[in-house]
Amino acid sequence: MAAISARRACARGSGSDMADEYQFSNNAKSTLAADVGGGDTSFDVATGEGTRFPSVTAGGGECFMILVKEGATTEWMTVTDRSTDTFTVTRTGSNSFSAGAGVYLRLNATILATFLQKGVYRENAGSPDGSLAAEYAGEEVLDTTNNLWYKHISGTTWKLMSSG
């Protein structure tokens, strides 16, 4: 199952102006290999099932979101590193889960809100790289001179997303 990359902002942490790219794969799901405590930031999924999820490496500028669910208890987590079956996550809560709880790669409102909305973007005459500060994390700018799209990385650094 191949991962599908989408160049959309994935916040590295609160207050950060850095952006990652959300990664996706089709129908990725697994279960927790062992209990996960409320403060745990890494855990294993069932042996051999980590490869169902996208490949992301800490500091590599990519992430994916999962939903962990056990009965009525759910928690969204952002996976910032996957090494085989081990996930390193940023958590939105502090729930505990038992071995066997479901782990699902899901599209949610947080991810969808980062996608460029039709007609909602900024234009710049020329490349913004090195000269333009972003108005928000993950902003996308159209270089109207060369008809090229850029995504904000940090400070005044922009990544070319398309070629002319």
CSV table of C-alpha atoms in Angstrom, one decimal:
chain,number,residue,atom,x,y,z
A,1,MET,CA,0.0,0.0,0.0
A,2,ALA,CA,1.7,3.2,-1.2
A,3,ALA,CA,1.6,6.3,0.9
A,4,ILE,CA,0.1,9.4,-0.8
A,5,SER,CA,1.8,12.7,0.0
A,6,ALA,CA,-0.1,15.9,0.3
A,7,ARG,CA,1.7,19.2,0.7
A,8,ARG,CA,-0.3,20.6,3.5
A,9,ALA,CA,0.7,22.2,6.8
A,10,CYS,CA,1.0,20.0,9.9
A,11,ALA,CA,2.0,22.1,12.9
A,12,ARG,CA,5.1,20.8,14.7
A,13,GLY,CA,4.0,22.3,17.9
A,14,SER,CA,2.1,25.2,19.4
A,15,GLY,CA,3.6,28.6,18.5
A,16,SER,CA,5.9,27.1,15.9
A,17,ASP,CA,6.0,28.7,12.4
A,18,MET,CA,7.5,25.5,11.0
A,19,ALA,CA,5.3,23.3,8.8
A,20,ASP,CA,5.3,19.6,7.9
A,21,GLU,CA,3.5,17.8,5.2
A,22,TYR,CA,0.7,15.4,6.0
A,23,GLN,CA,1.1,11.9,4.7
A,24,PHE,CA,-1.7,9.5,3.9
A,25,SER,CA,-2.2,5.8,3.0
A,26,ASN,CA,-5.4,4.0,2.1
A,27,ASN,CA,-7.3,2.3,4.9
A,28,ALA,CA,-4.4,2.0,7.4
A,29,LYS,CA,-5.5,0.5,10.7
A,30,SER,CA,-4.0,-1.6,13.4
A,31,THR,CA,-4.2,-2.3,17.1
A,32,LEU,CA,-2.0,-1.3,20.1
A,33,ALA,CA,0.6,-4.0,20.9
A,34,ALA,CA,0.6,-3.1,24.6
A,35,ASP,CA,-1.1,-0.7,27.0
A,36,VAL,CA,-0.5,3.0,26.5
A,37,GLY,CA,-0.4,5.3,29.5
A,38,GLY,CA,-1.8,8.9,29.5
A,39,GLY,CA,1.6,10.4,29.2
A,40,ASP,CA,3.2,8.1,26.8
A,41,THR,CA,4.6,9.7,23.6
A,42,SER,CA,5.6,6.5,21.8
A,43,PHE,CA,4.0,3.0,21.4
A,44,ASP,CA,4.0,0.0,19.2
A,45,VAL,CA,1.2,-1.2,17.0
A,46,ALA,CA,0.7,-4.9,16.2
A,47,THR,CA,3.7,-6.7,14.8
A,48,GLY,CA,4.1,-6.1,11.1
A,49,GLU,CA,1.2,-3.7,10.8
A,50,GLY,CA,3.2,-0.4,11.1
A,51,THR,CA,4.0,-0.6,7.4
A,52,ARG,CA,0.3,-0.1,6.6
A,53,PHE,CA,0.9,3.6,7.7
A,54,PRO,CA,3.0,6.2,5.9
A,55,SER,CA,6.7,6.4,6.5
A,56,VAL,CA,7.7,9.5,8.5
A,57,THR,CA,11.0,10.3,10.2
A,58,ALA,CA,11.5,12.7,13.1
A,59,GLY,CA,12.7,16.1,11.7
A,60,GLY,CA,11.9,15.0,8.1
A,61,GLY,CA,9.1,17.5,7.7
A,62,GLU,CA,6.3,14.9,7.5
A,63,CYS,CA,3.6,13.6,9.8
A,64,PHE,CA,0.2,11.8,9.8
A,65,MET,CA,-2.8,11.8,12.1
A,66,ILE,CA,-4.2,8.8,13.8
A,67,LEU,CA,-7.3,8.2,15.9
A,68,VAL,CA,-6.8,5.7,18.8
A,69,LYS,CA,-10.1,4.3,20.0
A,70,GLU,CA,-11.2,1.9,22.8
A,71,GLY,CA,-14.9,1.7,23.4
A,72,ALA,CA,-16.1,5.3,23.9
A,73,THR,CA,-12.6,6.7,24.6
A,74,THR,CA,-10.9,8.3,21.6
A,75,GLU,CA,-7.9,10.5,21.1
A,76,TRP,CA,-6.3,12.2,18.1
A,77,MET,CA,-2.6,12.0,17.8
A,78,THR,CA,0.0,13.3,15.3
A,79,VAL,CA,2.6,10.8,14.4
A,80,THR,CA,6.0,12.5,13.9
A,81,ASP,CA,8.1,9.4,13.5
A,82,ARG,CA,7.4,5.8,12.6
A,83,SER,CA,10.1,3.2,12.9
A,84,THR,CA,8.6,-0.1,11.7
A,85,ASP,CA,5.8,-0.7,14.2
A,86,THR,CA,6.8,2.1,16.7
A,87,PHE,CA,5.0,5.4,16.5
A,88,THR,CA,6.3,8.6,18.2
A,89,VAL,CA,3.3,11.0,18.7
A,90,THR,CA,2.2,14.4,19.8
A,91,ARG,CA,-1.0,13.9,21.8
A,92,THR,CA,-4.2,16.0,22.1
A,93,GLY,CA,-5.2,14.4,25.4
A,94,SER,CA,-3.9,12.1,28.1
A,95,ASN,CA,-6.2,9.1,27.8
A,96,SER,CA,-4.9,5.6,28.6
A,97,PHE,CA,-5.6,2.7,26.3
A,98,SER,CA,-5.3,-1.1,26.6
A,99,ALA,CA,-3.5,-3.4,24.2
A,100,GLY,CA,-5.8,-4.2,21.4
A,101,ALA,CA,-7.3,-0.7,21.1
A,102,GLY,CA,-7.9,0.4,17.5
A,103,VAL,CA,-5.4,2.7,15.7
A,104,TYR,CA,-6.7,4.3,12.6
A,105,LEU,CA,-5.3,6.7,10.0
A,106,ARG,CA,-8.1,9.2,9.5
A,107,LEU,CA,-8.7,12.4,7.7
A,108,ASN,CA,-10.2,15.1,10.0
A,109,ALA,CA,-11.2,18.7,10.2
A,110,THR,CA,-7.7,19.7,11.4
A,111,ILE,CA,-6.1,18.4,8.3
A,112,LEU,CA,-8.9,19.6,5.9
A,113,ALA,CA,-8.6,23.1,7.4
A,114,THR,CA,-5.0,23.3,6.1
A,115,PHE,CA,-5.8,22.7,2.5
A,116,LEU,CA,-5.8,25.6,0.2
A,117,GLN,CA,-9.4,26.8,-0.3
A,118,LYS,CA,-10.4,28.0,-3.7
A,119,GLY,CA,-9.6,31.7,-4.0
A,120,VAL,CA,-7.9,31.9,-0.6
A,121,TYR,CA,-4.2,32.5,-1.2
A,122,ARG,CA,-1.7,35.3,-1.5
A,123,GLU,CA,0.0,36.4,-4.6
A,124,ASN,CA,3.5,37.7,-5.0
A,125,ALA,CA,5.3,39.0,-8.1
A,126,GLY,CA,8.3,36.7,-8.1
A,127,SER,CA,9.6,34.0,-5.7
A,128,PRO,CA,8.8,34.7,-2.0
A,129,ASP,CA,11.8,32.7,-0.9
A,130,GLY,CA,14.1,34.8,1.2
A,131,SER,CA,12.0,37.9,1.2
A,132,LEU,CA,8.4,37.3,2.3
A,133,ALA,CA,7.2,36.4,5.8
A,134,ALA,CA,4.2,34.1,6.1
A,135,GLU,CA,0.9,35.3,7.5
A,136,TYR,CA,0.2,31.8,9.0
A,137,ALA,CA,1.9,28.4,9.3
A,138,GLY,CA,1.7,26.5,6.1
A,139,GLU,CA,0.7,29.4,3.9
A,140,GLU,CA,0.7,29.0,0.2
A,141,VAL,CA,1.7,31.8,-2.2
A,142,LEU,CA,1.4,32.0,-6.0
A,143,ASP,CA,4.3,33.6,-7.8
A,144,THR,CA,2.3,35.5,-10.4
A,145,THR,CA,5.4,36.3,-12.5
A,146,ASN,CA,6.4,32.6,-13.1
A,147,ASN,CA,3.0,30.9,-12.3
A,148,LEU,CA,4.6,28.8,-9.5
A,149,TRP,CA,3.2,27.8,-6.1
A,150,TYR,CA,5.2,28.0,-2.9
A,151,LYS,CA,4.6,26.7,0.7
A,152,HIS,CA,5.9,28.4,3.7
A,153,ILE,CA,8.6,26.5,5.7
A,154,SER,CA,9.9,29.0,8.3
A,155,GLY,CA,10.9,32.6,8.6
A,156,THR,CA,11.3,33.8,5.0
A,157,THR,CA,12.0,30.3,3.7
A,158,TRP,CA,9.5,28.9,1.1
A,159,LYS,CA,9.5,25.5,-0.7
A,160,LEU,CA,8.6,25.3,-4.4
A,161,MET,CA,5.5,23.1,-4.8
A,162,SER,CA,5.0,23.3,-8.6
A,163,SER,CA,7.0,23.9,-11.7
A,164,GLY,CA,5.9,26.1,-14.6
